[in-house]
PDB file of C-alpha atoms in Angstrom:
ATOM      1  CA  UNK D   1      41.566 -62.208 -11.450  1.00  0.00           C
ATOM      2  CA  UNK D   2      41.516 -58.785 -13.078  1.00  0.00           C
ATOM      3  CA  UNK D   3      38.332 -59.700 -14.990  1.00  0.00           C
ATOM      4  CA  UNK D   4      36.706 -60.896 -11.749  1.00  0.00           C
ATOM      5  CA  UNK D   5      37.678 -57.679 -10.012  1.00  0.00           C
ATOM      6  CA  UNK D   6      36.277 -55.608 -12.889  1.00  0.00           C
ATOM      7  CA  UNK D   7      32.962 -57.531 -12.887  1.00  0.00           C
ATOM      8  CA  UNK D   8      32.686 -57.166  -9.123  1.00  0.00           C
ATOM      9  CA  UNK D   9      33.241 -53.405  -9.424  1.00  0.00           C
ATOM     10  CA  UNK D  10      30.501 -53.089 -12.091  1.00  0.00           C
ATOM     11  CA  UNK D  11      28.098 -55.125  -9.945  1.00  0.00           C
ATOM     12  CA  UNK D  12      28.873 -53.023  -6.882  1.00  0.00           C
ATOM     13  CA  UNK D  13      28.405 -49.732  -8.755  1.00  0.00           C
ATOM     14  CA  UNK D  14      25.189 -50.918 -10.414  1.00  0.00           C
ATOM     15  CA  UNK D  15      23.696 -51.675  -6.997  1.00  0.00           C
ATOM     16  CA  UNK D  16      25.044 -48.503  -5.411  1.00  0.00           C
ATOM     17  CA  UNK D  17      23.807 -45.921  -7.899  1.00  0.00           C
ATOM     18  CA  UNK D  18      20.051 -46.535  -7.516  1.00  0.00           C
ATOM     19  CA  UNK D  19      20.398 -46.294  -3.736  1.00  0.00           C
ATOM     20  CA  UNK D  20      22.218 -42.970  -3.990  1.00  0.00           C
ATOM     21  CA  UNK D  21      19.646 -41.658  -6.458  1.00  0.00           C
ATOM     22  CA  UNK D  22      16.746 -42.751  -4.251  1.00  0.00           C
ATOM     23  CA  UNK D  23      18.318 -41.121  -1.206  1.00  0.00           C
ATOM     24  CA  UNK D  24      18.770 -37.887  -3.079  1.00  0.00           C
ATOM     25  CA  UNK D  25      15.215 -38.041  -4.398  1.00  0.00           C
ATOM     26  CA  UNK D  26      13.783 -38.486  -0.914  1.00  0.00           C
ATOM     27  CA  UNK D  27      16.059 -35.795   0.410  1.00  0.00           C
ATOM     28  CA  UNK D  28      15.001 -33.358  -2.281  1.00  0.00           C
ATOM     29  CA  UNK D  29      11.335 -33.891  -1.399  1.00  0.00           C
ATOM     30  CA  UNK D  30      11.781 -33.745   2.368  1.00  0.00           C
ATOM     31  CA  UNK D  31      11.440 -29.947   2.365  1.00  0.00           C
ATOM     32  CA  UNK D  32       8.242 -28.440   0.920  1.00  0.00           C
ATOM     33  CA  UNK D  33       8.937 -24.934  -0.347  1.00  0.00           C
ATOM     34  CA  UNK D  34       5.410 -23.976  -1.436  1.00  0.00           C
ATOM     35  CA  UNK D  35       1.771 -24.867  -0.797  1.00  0.00           C
ATOM     36  CA  UNK D  36      -0.694 -25.264  -3.655  1.00  0.00           C
ATOM     37  CA  UNK D  37      -4.161 -23.868  -2.927  1.00  0.00           C
ATOM     38  CA  UNK D  38      -7.048 -25.502  -4.771  1.00  0.00           C
ATOM     39  CA  UNK D  39      -9.269 -22.436  -4.382  1.00  0.00           C
ATOM     40  CA  UNK D  40     -13.051 -22.181  -4.558  1.00  0.00           C
ATOM     41  CA  UNK D  41     -13.923 -23.007  -8.175  1.00  0.00           C
ATOM     42  CA  UNK D  42     -12.405 -23.641 -11.598  1.00  0.00           C
ATOM     43  CA  UNK D  43     -15.364 -22.272 -13.540  1.00  0.00           C
ATOM     44  CA  UNK D  44     -14.455 -19.052 -15.376  1.00  0.00           C
ATOM     45  CA  UNK D  45     -17.989 -17.656 -15.025  1.00  0.00           C
ATOM     46  CA  UNK D  46     -18.052 -18.310 -11.271  1.00  0.00           C
ATOM     47  CA  UNK D  47     -14.569 -16.840 -10.903  1.00  0.00           C
ATOM     48  CA  UNK D  48     -15.764 -13.603 -12.504  1.00  0.00           C
ATOM     49  CA  UNK D  49     -18.837 -13.449 -10.248  1.00  0.00           C
ATOM     50  CA  UNK D  50     -16.791 -14.199  -7.118  1.00  0.00           C
ATOM     51  CA  UNK D  51     -14.178 -11.635  -8.130  1.00  0.00           C
ATOM     52  CA  UNK D  52     -16.775  -8.873  -8.398  1.00  0.00           C
ATOM     53  CA  UNK D  53     -18.680  -9.874  -5.248  1.00  0.00           C
ATOM     54  CA  UNK D  54     -15.622 -10.419  -3.052  1.00  0.00           C
ATOM     55  CA  UNK D  55     -13.950  -7.216  -4.270  1.00  0.00           C
ATOM     56  CA  UNK D  56     -17.029  -5.151  -3.392  1.00  0.00           C
ATOM     57  CA  UNK D  57     -17.414  -6.853   0.012  1.00  0.00           C
ATOM     58  CA  UNK D  58     -13.722  -6.502   0.848  1.00  0.00           C
ATOM     59  CA  UNK D  59     -13.335  -2.842  -0.138  1.00  0.00           C
ATOM     60  CA  UNK D  60     -16.627  -1.852   1.468  1.00  0.00           C
ATOM     61  CA  UNK D  61     -15.804  -3.758   4.648  1.00  0.00           C
ATOM     62  CA  UNK D  62     -12.348  -2.203   5.012  1.00  0.00           C
ATOM     63  CA  UNK D  63     -13.614   1.335   4.304  1.00  0.00           C
ATOM     64  CA  UNK D  64     -16.594   0.861   6.633  1.00  0.00           C
ATOM     65  CA  UNK D  65     -14.445  -0.343   9.525  1.00  0.00           C
ATOM     66  CA  UNK D  66     -11.896   2.399   8.872  1.00  0.00           C
ATOM     67  CA  UNK D  67     -14.713   4.967   8.966  1.00  0.00           C
ATOM     68  CA  UNK D  68     -15.846   3.660  12.360  1.00  0.00           C
ATOM     69  CA  UNK D  69     -12.299   3.874  13.775  1.00  0.00           C
ATOM     70  CA  UNK D  70     -11.797   7.424  12.484  1.00  0.00           C
ATOM     71  CA  UNK D  71     -15.256   8.504  13.698  1.00  0.00           C
ATOM     72  CA  UNK D  72     -14.648   7.245  17.240  1.00  0.00           C
ATOM     73  CA  UNK D  73     -11.211   8.875  17.341  1.00  0.00           C
ATOM     74  CA  UNK D  74     -12.387  12.207  15.889  1.00  0.00           C
ATOM     75  CA  UNK D  75     -15.663  12.746  17.767  1.00  0.00           C
ATOM     76  CA  UNK D  76     -15.313  13.524  21.474  1.00  0.00           C
ATOM     77  CA  UNK D  77     -18.930  12.466  22.078  1.00  0.00           C
ATOM     78  CA  UNK D  78     -17.893   8.880  21.331  1.00  0.00           C
ATOM     79  CA  UNK D  79     -15.004   8.743  23.791  1.00  0.00           C
ATOM     80  CA  UNK D  80     -16.673   6.141  25.984  1.00  0.00           C
ATOM     81  CA  UNK D  81     -15.831   2.499  26.826  1.00  0.00           C
ATOM     82  CA  UNK D  82     -18.462   1.068  24.467  1.00  0.00           C
ATOM     83  CA  UNK D  83     -17.174   2.964  21.441  1.00  0.00           C
ATOM     84  CA  UNK D  84     -13.564   2.365  22.431  1.00  0.00           C
ATOM     85  CA  UNK D  85     -14.197  -1.383  22.244  1.00  0.00           C
ATOM     86  CA  UNK D  86     -16.228  -0.978  19.048  1.00  0.00           C
ATOM     87  CA  UNK D  87     -13.376   0.912  17.368  1.00  0.00           C
ATOM     88  CA  UNK D  88     -10.963  -1.857  18.331  1.00  0.00           C
ATOM     89  CA  UNK D  89     -13.357  -4.474  16.937  1.00  0.00           C
ATOM     90  CA  UNK D  90     -13.457  -2.551  13.649  1.00  0.00           C
ATOM     91  CA  UNK D  91      -9.653  -2.315  13.643  1.00  0.00           C
ATOM     92  CA  UNK D  92      -9.405  -6.080  14.120  1.00  0.00           C
ATOM     93  CA  UNK D  93     -12.007  -6.707  11.401  1.00  0.00           C
ATOM     94  CA  UNK D  94      -9.859  -4.784   8.918  1.00  0.00           C
ATOM     95  CA  UNK D  95      -7.065  -7.259   9.619  1.00  0.00           C
ATOM     96  CA  UNK D  96      -9.412 -10.266   9.570  1.00  0.00           C
ATOM     97  CA  UNK D  97     -10.364  -9.549   5.971  1.00  0.00           C
ATOM     98  CA  UNK D  98      -6.901  -8.373   4.886  1.00  0.00           C
ATOM     99  CA  UNK D  99      -5.017 -11.525   5.919  1.00  0.00           C
ATOM    100  CA  UNK D 100      -6.593 -13.863   3.363  1.00  0.00           C
ATOM    101  CA  UNK D 101      -9.075 -11.945   1.177  1.00  0.00           C
ATOM    102  CA  UNK D 102      -6.648  -9.986  -1.074  1.00  0.00           C
ATOM    103  CA  UNK D 103      -4.744 -13.133  -2.065  1.00  0.00           C
ATOM    104  CA  UNK D 104      -7.988 -15.051  -2.521  1.00  0.00           C
ATOM    105  CA  UNK D 105      -9.276 -12.353  -4.909  1.00  0.00           C
ATOM    106  CA  UNK D 106      -5.916 -12.165  -6.696  1.00  0.00           C
ATOM    107  CA  UNK D 107      -5.770 -15.970  -7.114  1.00  0.00           C
ATOM    108  CA  UNK D 108      -9.252 -16.333  -8.624  1.00  0.00           C
ATOM    109  CA  UNK D 109      -7.955 -16.044 -12.199  1.00  0.00           C
ATOM    110  CA  UNK D 110      -4.667 -17.824 -11.628  1.00  0.00           C
ATOM    111  CA  UNK D 111      -4.474 -21.380 -12.912  1.00  0.00           C
ATOM    112  CA  UNK D 112      -1.907 -22.367 -10.290  1.00  0.00           C
ATOM    113  CA  UNK D 113      -2.529 -20.850  -6.875  1.00  0.00           C
ATOM    114  CA  UNK D 114       0.509 -21.130  -4.634  1.00  0.00           C
ATOM    115  CA  UNK D 115       1.828 -19.639  -1.420  1.00  0.00           C
ATOM    116  CA  UNK D 116       5.296 -20.104   0.011  1.00  0.00           C
ATOM    117  CA  UNK D 117       5.692 -22.441   2.970  1.00  0.00           C
ATOM    118  CA  UNK D 118       6.844 -19.549   5.171  1.00  0.00           C
ATOM    119  CA  UNK D 119       3.947 -17.428   3.909  1.00  0.00           C
ATOM    120  CA  UNK D 120       1.520 -20.217   4.784  1.00  0.00           C
ATOM    121  CA  UNK D 121       2.883 -20.412   8.340  1.00  0.00           C
ATOM    122  CA  UNK D 122       2.683 -16.617   8.685  1.00  0.00           C
ATOM    123  CA  UNK D 123      -0.903 -16.582   7.397  1.00  0.00           C
ATOM    124  CA  UNK D 124      -1.965 -19.218   9.935  1.00  0.00           C
ATOM    125  CA  UNK D 125      -0.200 -17.334  12.726  1.00  0.00           C
ATOM    126  CA  UNK D 126      -1.950 -14.028  12.034  1.00  0.00           C
ATOM    127  CA  UNK D 127      -5.338 -15.678  11.426  1.00  0.00           C
ATOM    128  CA  UNK D 128      -5.269 -17.266  14.876  1.00  0.00           C
ATOM    129  CA  UNK D 129      -3.826 -14.174  16.574  1.00  0.00           C
ATOM    130  CA  UNK D 130      -6.603 -11.987  15.173  1.00  0.00           C
ATOM    131  CA  UNK D 131      -9.264 -14.680  15.703  1.00  0.00           C
ATOM    132  CA  UNK D 132      -8.306 -15.279  19.332  1.00  0.00           C
ATOM    133  CA  UNK D 133      -8.118 -11.543  19.996  1.00  0.00           C
ATOM    134  CA  UNK D 134     -11.581 -10.953  18.530  1.00  0.00           C
ATOM    135  CA  UNK D 135     -13.061 -13.731  20.684  1.00  0.00           C
ATOM    136  CA  UNK D 136     -11.778 -12.124  23.883  1.00  0.00           C
ATOM    137  CA  UNK D 137     -12.798  -8.662  22.665  1.00  0.00           C
ATOM    138  CA  UNK D 138     -16.370  -9.841  22.068  1.00  0.00           C
ATOM    139  CA  UNK D 139     -16.448 -11.120  25.673  1.00  0.00           C
ATOM    140  CA  UNK D 140     -15.199  -7.694  26.812  1.00  0.00           C
ATOM    141  CA  UNK D 141     -17.979  -6.024  24.808  1.00  0.00           C
ATOM    142  CA  UNK D 142     -20.556  -8.337  26.403  1.00  0.00           C
ATOM    143  CA  UNK D 143     -19.183  -7.428  29.849  1.00  0.00           C
ATOM    144  CA  UNK D 144     -19.416  -3.743  28.941  1.00  0.00           C
ATOM    145  CA  UNK D 145     -23.100  -4.143  27.985  1.00  0.00           C
ATOM    146  CA  UNK D 146     -23.766  -6.073  31.210  1.00  0.00           C
ATOM    147  CA  UNK D 147     -22.351  -3.268  33.361  1.00  0.00           C
ATOM    148  CA  UNK D 148     -24.149  -0.573  31.331  1.00  0.00           C
ATOM    149  CA  UNK D 149     -27.549  -2.296  31.525  1.00  0.00           C
ATOM    150  CA  UNK D 150     -27.433  -4.039  34.906  1.00  0.00           C
ATOM    151  CA  UNK D 151     -25.257  -1.598  36.887  1.00  0.00           C
ATOM    152  CA  UNK D 152     -25.672   1.783  35.170  1.00  0.00           C
ATOM    153  CA  UNK D 153     -24.804   3.885  38.248  1.00  0.00           C
ATOM    154  CA  UNK D 154     -21.394   2.195  38.547  1.00  0.00           C
ATOM    155  CA  UNK D 155     -20.691   2.032  34.803  1.00  0.00           C
ATOM    156  CA  UNK D 156     -18.039   4.757  34.570  1.00  0.00           C
ATOM    157  CA  UNK D 157     -16.399   3.553  37.779  1.00  0.00           C
ATOM    158  CA  UNK D 158     -16.094  -0.068  36.611  1.00  0.00           C
ATOM    159  CA  UNK D 159     -15.474   0.556  32.901  1.00  0.00           C
ATOM    160  CA  UNK D 160     -12.848   3.246  33.325  1.00  0.00           C
ATOM    161  CA  UNK D 161      -9.969   3.920  30.935  1.00  0.00           C
ATOM    162  CA  UNK D 162      -7.606   1.611  32.835  1.00  0.00           C
ATOM    163  CA  UNK D 163     -10.096  -1.283  32.657  1.00  0.00           C
ATOM    164  CA  UNK D 164     -10.538  -0.797  28.914  1.00  0.00           C
ATOM    165  CA  UNK D 165      -6.779  -0.846  28.304  1.00  0.00           C
ATOM    166  CA  UNK D 166      -6.365  -3.961  30.460  1.00  0.00           C
ATOM    167  CA  UNK D 167      -9.142  -5.736  28.528  1.00  0.00           C
ATOM    168  CA  UNK D 168      -7.527  -4.794  25.225  1.00  0.00           C
ATOM    169  CA  UNK D 169      -4.042  -5.922  26.325  1.00  0.00           C
ATOM    170  CA  UNK D 170      -5.489  -9.186  27.648  1.00  0.00           C
ATOM    171  CA  UNK D 171      -7.288  -9.798  24.350  1.00  0.00           C
ATOM    172  CA  UNK D 172      -4.120  -9.375  22.268  1.00  0.00           C
ATOM    173  CA  UNK D 173      -2.000 -11.378  24.717  1.00  0.00           C
ATOM    174  CA  UNK D 174      -4.442 -14.302  24.697  1.00  0.00           C
ATOM    175  CA  UNK D 175      -4.657 -14.170  20.893  1.00  0.00           C
ATOM    176  CA  UNK D 176      -0.867 -14.316  20.500  1.00  0.00           C
ATOM    177  CA  UNK D 177      -0.460 -17.104  23.072  1.00  0.00           C
ATOM    178  CA  UNK D 178      -3.302 -19.086  21.483  1.00  0.00           C
ATOM    179  CA  UNK D 179      -1.616 -18.899  18.073  1.00  0.00           C
ATOM    180  CA  UNK D 180       1.904 -19.653  19.308  1.00  0.00           C
ATOM    181  CA  UNK D 181       0.790 -22.745  21.252  1.00  0.00           C
ATOM    182  CA  UNK D 182      -0.442 -24.340  18.040  1.00  0.00           C
ATOM    183  CA  UNK D 183       2.276 -23.247  15.632  1.00  0.00           C
ATOM    184  CA  UNK D 184       5.167 -24.223  17.891  1.00  0.00           C
ATOM    185  CA  UNK D 185       4.203 -27.855  17.245  1.00  0.00           C
ATOM    186  CA  UNK D 186       3.282 -27.430  13.583  1.00  0.00           C
ATOM    187  CA  UNK D 187       6.523 -25.843  12.333  1.00  0.00           C
ATOM    188  CA  UNK D 188       8.556 -28.884  13.392  1.00  0.00           C
ATOM    189  CA  UNK D 189       6.413 -31.408  11.485  1.00  0.00           C
ATOM    190  CA  UNK D 190       8.124 -33.244   8.577  1.00  0.00           C
ATOM    191  CA  UNK D 191       6.689 -32.385   5.150  1.00  0.00           C
ATOM    192  CA  UNK D 192       7.983 -34.806   2.540  1.00  0.00           C
ATOM    193  CA  UNK D 193       5.942 -34.252  -0.605  1.00  0.00           C
ATOM    194  CA  UNK D 194       2.164 -33.643  -0.496  1.00  0.00           C
ATOM    195  CA  UNK D 195       1.600 -29.908  -0.708  1.00  0.00           C
ATOM    196  CA  UNK D 196      -1.971 -29.369  -1.989  1.00  0.00           C
ATOM    197  CA  UNK D 197      -4.561 -27.781   0.310  1.00  0.00           C
ATOM    198  CA  UNK D 198      -8.225 -27.884  -0.698  1.00  0.00           C
ATOM    199  CA  UNK D 199      -8.961 -24.316   0.346  1.00  0.00           C
ATOM    200  CA  UNK D 200      -8.291 -20.693  -0.616  1.00  0.00           C
ATOM    201  CA  UNK D 201      -6.075 -19.981   2.395  1.00  0.00           C
ATOM    202  CA  UNK D 202      -3.805 -21.814   4.831  1.00  0.00           C
ATOM    203  CA  UNK D 203      -5.308 -23.100   8.040  1.00  0.00           C
ATOM    204  CA  UNK D 204      -4.344 -25.761  10.532  1.00  0.00           C
ATOM    205  CA  UNK D 205      -6.882 -28.605  10.009  1.00  0.00           C
ATOM    206  CA  UNK D 206      -5.944 -29.094   6.352  1.00  0.00           C
ATOM    207  CA  UNK D 207      -2.305 -28.026   6.661  1.00  0.00           C
ATOM    208  CA  UNK D 208      -1.265 -30.598   9.269  1.00  0.00           C
ATOM    209  CA  UNK D 209      -2.714 -33.408   7.140  1.00  0.00           C
ATOM    210  CA  UNK D 210       0.136 -32.784   4.686  1.00  0.00           C
ATOM    211  CA  UNK D 211       2.700 -33.911   7.265  1.00  0.00           C
ATOM    212  CA  UNK D 212       4.448 -37.247   6.716  1.00  0.00           C
ATOM    213  CA  UNK D 213       3.732 -38.481  10.216  1.00  0.00           C
ATOM    214  CA  UNK D 214       0.838 -39.417  12.477  1.00  0.00           C
ATOM    215  CA  UNK D 215      -0.898 -36.163  13.462  1.00  0.00           C
ATOM    216  CA  UNK D 216      -3.746 -37.649  15.509  1.00  0.00           C
ATOM    217  CA  UNK D 217      -2.545 -36.177  18.824  1.00  0.00           C
ATOM    218  CA  UNK D 218      -1.822 -32.840  17.212  1.00  0.00           C
ATOM    219  CA  UNK D 219      -5.325 -32.754  15.724  1.00  0.00           C
ATOM    220  CA  UNK D 220      -6.758 -33.400  19.190  1.00  0.00           C
ATOM    221  CA  UNK D 221      -4.663 -30.555  20.577  1.00  0.00           C
ATOM    222  CA  UNK D 222      -5.870 -28.180  17.848  1.00  0.00           C
ATOM    223  CA  UNK D 223      -9.480 -29.227  18.495  1.00  0.00           C
ATOM    224  CA  UNK D 224      -9.015 -28.591  22.203  1.00  0.00           C
ATOM    225  CA  UNK D 225      -7.249 -25.280  21.611  1.00  0.00           C
ATOM    226  CA  UNK D 226      -9.340 -23.797  18.787  1.00  0.00           C
ATOM    227  CA  UNK D 227     -12.539 -25.842  18.766  1.00  0.00           C
ATOM    228  CA  UNK D 228     -13.273 -25.892  22.464  1.00  0.00           C
ATOM    229  CA  UNK D 229     -12.212 -22.250  22.871  1.00  0.00           C
ATOM    230  CA  UNK D 230     -14.573 -21.226  20.055  1.00  0.00           C
ATOM    231  CA  UNK D 231     -17.410 -23.329  21.444  1.00  0.00           C
ATOM    232  CA  UNK D 232     -16.752 -22.275  25.036  1.00  0.00           C
ATOM    233  CA  UNK D 233     -16.550 -18.567  24.171  1.00  0.00           C
ATOM    234  CA  UNK D 234     -19.757 -18.825  22.140  1.00  0.00           C
ATOM    235  CA  UNK D 235     -21.685 -20.345  25.058  1.00  0.00           C
ATOM    236  CA  UNK D 236     -20.223 -17.801  27.506  1.00  0.00           C
ATOM    237  CA  UNK D 237     -21.450 -14.961  25.292  1.00  0.00           C
ATOM    238  CA  UNK D 238     -24.912 -16.451  24.740  1.00  0.00           C
ATOM    239  CA  UNK D 239     -25.333 -17.156  28.485  1.00  0.00           C
ATOM    240  CA  UNK D 240     -24.209 -13.617  29.340  1.00  0.00           C
ATOM    241  CA  UNK D 241     -26.748 -12.132  26.916  1.00  0.00           C
ATOM    242  CA  UNK D 242     -29.528 -14.307  28.354  1.00  0.00           C
ATOM    243  CA  UNK D 243     -28.520 -13.236  31.873  1.00  0.00           C
ATOM    244  CA  UNK D 244     -28.663  -9.571  30.858  1.00  0.00           C
ATOM    245  CA  UNK D 245     -32.114  -9.969  29.279  1.00  0.00           C
ATOM    246  CA  UNK D 246     -33.483 -11.838  32.327  1.00  0.00           C
ATOM    247  CA  UNK D 247     -32.099  -9.157  34.658  1.00  0.00           C
ATOM    248  CA  UNK D 248     -33.672  -6.360  32.620  1.00  0.00           C
ATOM    249  CA  UNK D 249     -36.996  -8.226  32.369  1.00  0.00           C
ATOM    250  CA  UNK D 250     -37.114  -8.713  36.158  1.00  0.00           C
ATOM    251  CA  UNK D 251     -36.474  -5.018  36.806  1.00  0.00           C
ATOM    252  CA  UNK D 252     -38.664  -3.487  34.126  1.00  0.00           C
ATOM    253  CA  UNK D 253     -40.598  -5.051  31.290  1.00  0.00           C
ATOM    254  CA  UNK D 254     -40.409  -1.748  29.407  1.00  0.00           C
ATOM    255  CA  UNK D 255     -36.627  -1.880  29.300  1.00  0.00           C
ATOM    256  CA  UNK D 256     -36.620  -5.348  27.756  1.00  0.00           C
ATOM    257  CA  UNK D 257     -37.286  -4.079  24.229  1.00  0.00           C
ATOM    258  CA  UNK D 258     -34.442  -1.560  24.533  1.00  0.00           C
ATOM    259  CA  UNK D 259     -32.077  -4.261  25.794  1.00  0.00           C
ATOM    260  CA  UNK D 260     -33.135  -6.578  22.974  1.00  0.00           C
ATOM    261  CA  UNK D 261     -32.473  -3.826  20.446  1.00  0.00           C
ATOM    262  CA  UNK D 262     -29.019  -3.192  21.907  1.00  0.00           C
ATOM    263  CA  UNK D 263     -28.011  -6.839  22.221  1.00  0.00           C
ATOM    264  CA  UNK D 264     -29.432  -8.029  18.900  1.00  0.00           C
ATOM    265  CA  UNK D 265     -26.475  -6.475  17.080  1.00  0.00           C
ATOM    266  CA  UNK D 266     -24.003  -8.224  19.374  1.00  0.00           C
ATOM    267  CA  UNK D 267     -25.803 -11.559  19.040  1.00  0.00           C
ATOM    268  CA  UNK D 268     -25.813 -11.268  15.227  1.00  0.00           C
ATOM    269  CA  UNK D 269     -22.060 -10.664  15.170  1.00  0.00           C
ATOM    270  CA  UNK D 270     -21.420 -13.544  17.574  1.00  0.00           C
ATOM    271  CA  UNK D 271     -23.450 -16.048  15.536  1.00  0.00           C
ATOM    272  CA  UNK D 272     -21.866 -15.005  12.228  1.00  0.00           C
ATOM    273  CA  UNK D 273     -18.345 -15.093  13.656  1.00  0.00           C
ATOM    274  CA  UNK D 274     -18.495 -18.250  15.767  1.00  0.00           C
ATOM    275  CA  UNK D 275     -20.677 -20.393  13.493  1.00  0.00           C
ATOM    276  CA  UNK D 276     -17.962 -21.146  10.888  1.00  0.00           C
ATOM    277  CA  UNK D 277     -15.248 -21.366  13.580  1.00  0.00           C
ATOM    278  CA  UNK D 278     -17.144 -23.996  15.540  1.00  0.00           C
ATOM    279  CA  UNK D 279     -17.878 -26.023  12.402  1.00  0.00           C
ATOM    280  CA  UNK D 280     -14.295 -25.931  11.085  1.00  0.00           C
ATOM    281  CA  UNK D 281     -12.540 -26.695  14.383  1.00  0.00           C
ATOM    282  CA  UNK D 282     -15.095 -28.830  16.238  1.00  0.00           C
ATOM    283  CA  UNK D 283     -16.520 -30.971  13.422  1.00  0.00           C
ATOM    284  CA  UNK D 284     -15.728 -34.578  14.410  1.00  0.00           C
ATOM    285  CA  UNK D 285     -15.196 -35.805  10.843  1.00  0.00           C
ATOM    286  CA  UNK D 286     -12.363 -35.068   8.402  1.00  0.00           C
ATOM    287  CA  UNK D 287     -12.461 -31.733   6.638  1.00  0.00           C
ATOM    288  CA  UNK D 288     -15.211 -31.457   4.048  1.00  0.00           C
ATOM    289  CA  UNK D 289     -15.480 -29.028   1.101  1.00  0.00           C
ATOM    290  CA  UNK D 290     -18.252 -27.016   2.777  1.00  0.00           C
ATOM    291  CA  UNK D 291     -15.921 -25.682   5.483  1.00  0.00           C
ATOM    292  CA  UNK D 292     -13.936 -23.555   3.031  1.00  0.00           C
ATOM    293  CA  UNK D 293     -17.171 -21.896   1.906  1.00  0.00           C
ATOM    294  CA  UNK D 294     -18.188 -21.297   5.520  1.00  0.00           C
ATOM    295  CA  UNK D 295     -14.790 -19.673   6.074  1.00  0.00           C
ATOM    296  CA  UNK D 296     -15.870 -16.968   3.618  1.00  0.00           C
ATOM    297  CA  UNK D 297     -18.194 -15.671   6.352  1.00  0.00           C
ATOM    298  CA  UNK D 298     -15.254 -15.016   8.689  1.00  0.00           C
ATOM    299  CA  UNK D 299     -12.952 -13.704   5.950  1.00  0.00           C
ATOM    300  CA  UNK D 300     -15.341 -11.515   3.931  1.00  0.00           C
ATOM    301  CA  UNK D 301     -18.947 -11.411   5.176  1.00  0.00           C
ATOM    302  CA  UNK D 302     -18.551 -10.717   8.916  1.00  0.00           C
ATOM    303  CA  UNK D 303     -16.034  -7.825   8.529  1.00  0.00           C
ATOM    304  CA  UNK D 304     -18.452  -6.338   5.974  1.00  0.00           C
ATOM    305  CA  UNK D 305     -21.555  -6.729   8.173  1.00  0.00           C
ATOM    306  CA  UNK D 306     -20.037  -5.439  11.415  1.00  0.00           C
ATOM    307  CA  UNK D 307     -19.956  -1.777  10.284  1.00  0.00           C
ATOM    308  CA  UNK D 308     -23.528  -2.074   8.954  1.00  0.00           C
ATOM    309  CA  UNK D 309     -24.815  -3.734  12.143  1.00  0.00           C
ATOM    310  CA  UNK D 310     -23.135  -1.345  14.558  1.00  0.00           C
ATOM    311  CA  UNK D 311     -23.526   1.849  12.505  1.00  0.00           C
ATOM    312  CA  UNK D 312     -26.990   1.754  10.942  1.00  0.00           C
ATOM    313  CA  UNK D 313     -28.532   0.608  14.229  1.00  0.00           C
ATOM    314  CA  UNK D 314     -26.679   3.162  16.376  1.00  0.00           C
ATOM    315  CA  UNK D 315     -28.113   6.661  16.552  1.00  0.00           C
ATOM    316  CA  UNK D 316     -25.073   8.267  18.192  1.00  0.00           C
ATOM    317  CA  UNK D 317     -22.725   6.817  15.579  1.00  0.00           C
ATOM    318  CA  UNK D 318     -24.876   8.125  12.713  1.00  0.00           C
ATOM    319  CA  UNK D 319     -25.048  11.599  14.279  1.00  0.00           C
ATOM    320  CA  UNK D 320     -21.267  11.604  14.795  1.00  0.00           C
ATOM    321  CA  UNK D 321     -20.674  10.648  11.151  1.00  0.00           C
ATOM    322  CA  UNK D 322     -22.980  13.456   9.984  1.00  0.00           C
ATOM    323  CA  UNK D 323     -21.025  15.913  12.128  1.00  0.00           C
ATOM    324  CA  UNK D 324     -17.738  14.739  10.619  1.00  0.00           C
ATOM    325  CA  UNK D 325     -19.034  14.959   7.033  1.00  0.00           C
ATOM    326  CA  UNK D 326     -20.539  18.399   7.700  1.00  0.00           C
ATOM    327  CA  UNK D 327     -17.248  19.586   9.159  1.00  0.00           C
ATOM    328  CA  UNK D 328     -15.315  18.249   6.152  1.00  0.00           C
ATOM    329  CA  UNK D 329     -17.685  19.897   3.663  1.00  0.00           C
TER     330      UNK D 329
END
């Protein structure tokens, strides 16, 4: 009897231990603590080239946008609604490039590129806050140009200081709400093992595919929230610019060239900013490698080009910068 009891105990323990071990193994992998970023390339030569190019673009973009902000604040001749909105766009562009670019540059020579799970969530939150805010701000800038060109006699009455502040508050509020709506569903997803993202930064389309559950409905929600908003805002801006040009052309053919010169800068910024966004969030197929290269435009190229587009094409801004440099010297 004692031998039978002993054999039964060994059999019971032999069957119990693997189950306990398996439970612990699953439990240990149910919480992902870090995200592995694949990056852009593994070639050492390309890493060196990208490091130099991205560093120059990032530093130049940040300094250029900072110069615009300081110029608008310092020069009383630029204290107008148009330059108020332009300074806020430059302020946002500094954050656009600073959220992902420094880590991307730092990770170029690292063999294992990782970011903490909490850091990944924070990066996605700020990317969508800043992105949503910039979308609304570009609409506000288009409205400002419409009033200035189509209703010049009522410009200062409509675009007063109170209106500018309300537009700015609305832009930040919509950006924050837009980001929170998406992340409130993402943070509760179960992540049980896969933690590699084929990109140089964290973003929703690739991140939610790591979840150990069906994310089809969530992907539709993200497409509706980010994709349709990007596409809708883009068409609103293009239609508004066309409406402005048609209005100017009907009133005076001579003013059409001036309106085209003024709006060409805005249209360039809109195309560069919304092109990658629409592709990444509205593309009907699973994420493809090209989208992470298109994201470089939003992270590095657009914040670099905005100061060049708005400064070198703007006579008042160039005169104001000369005054500031002359005063400093």
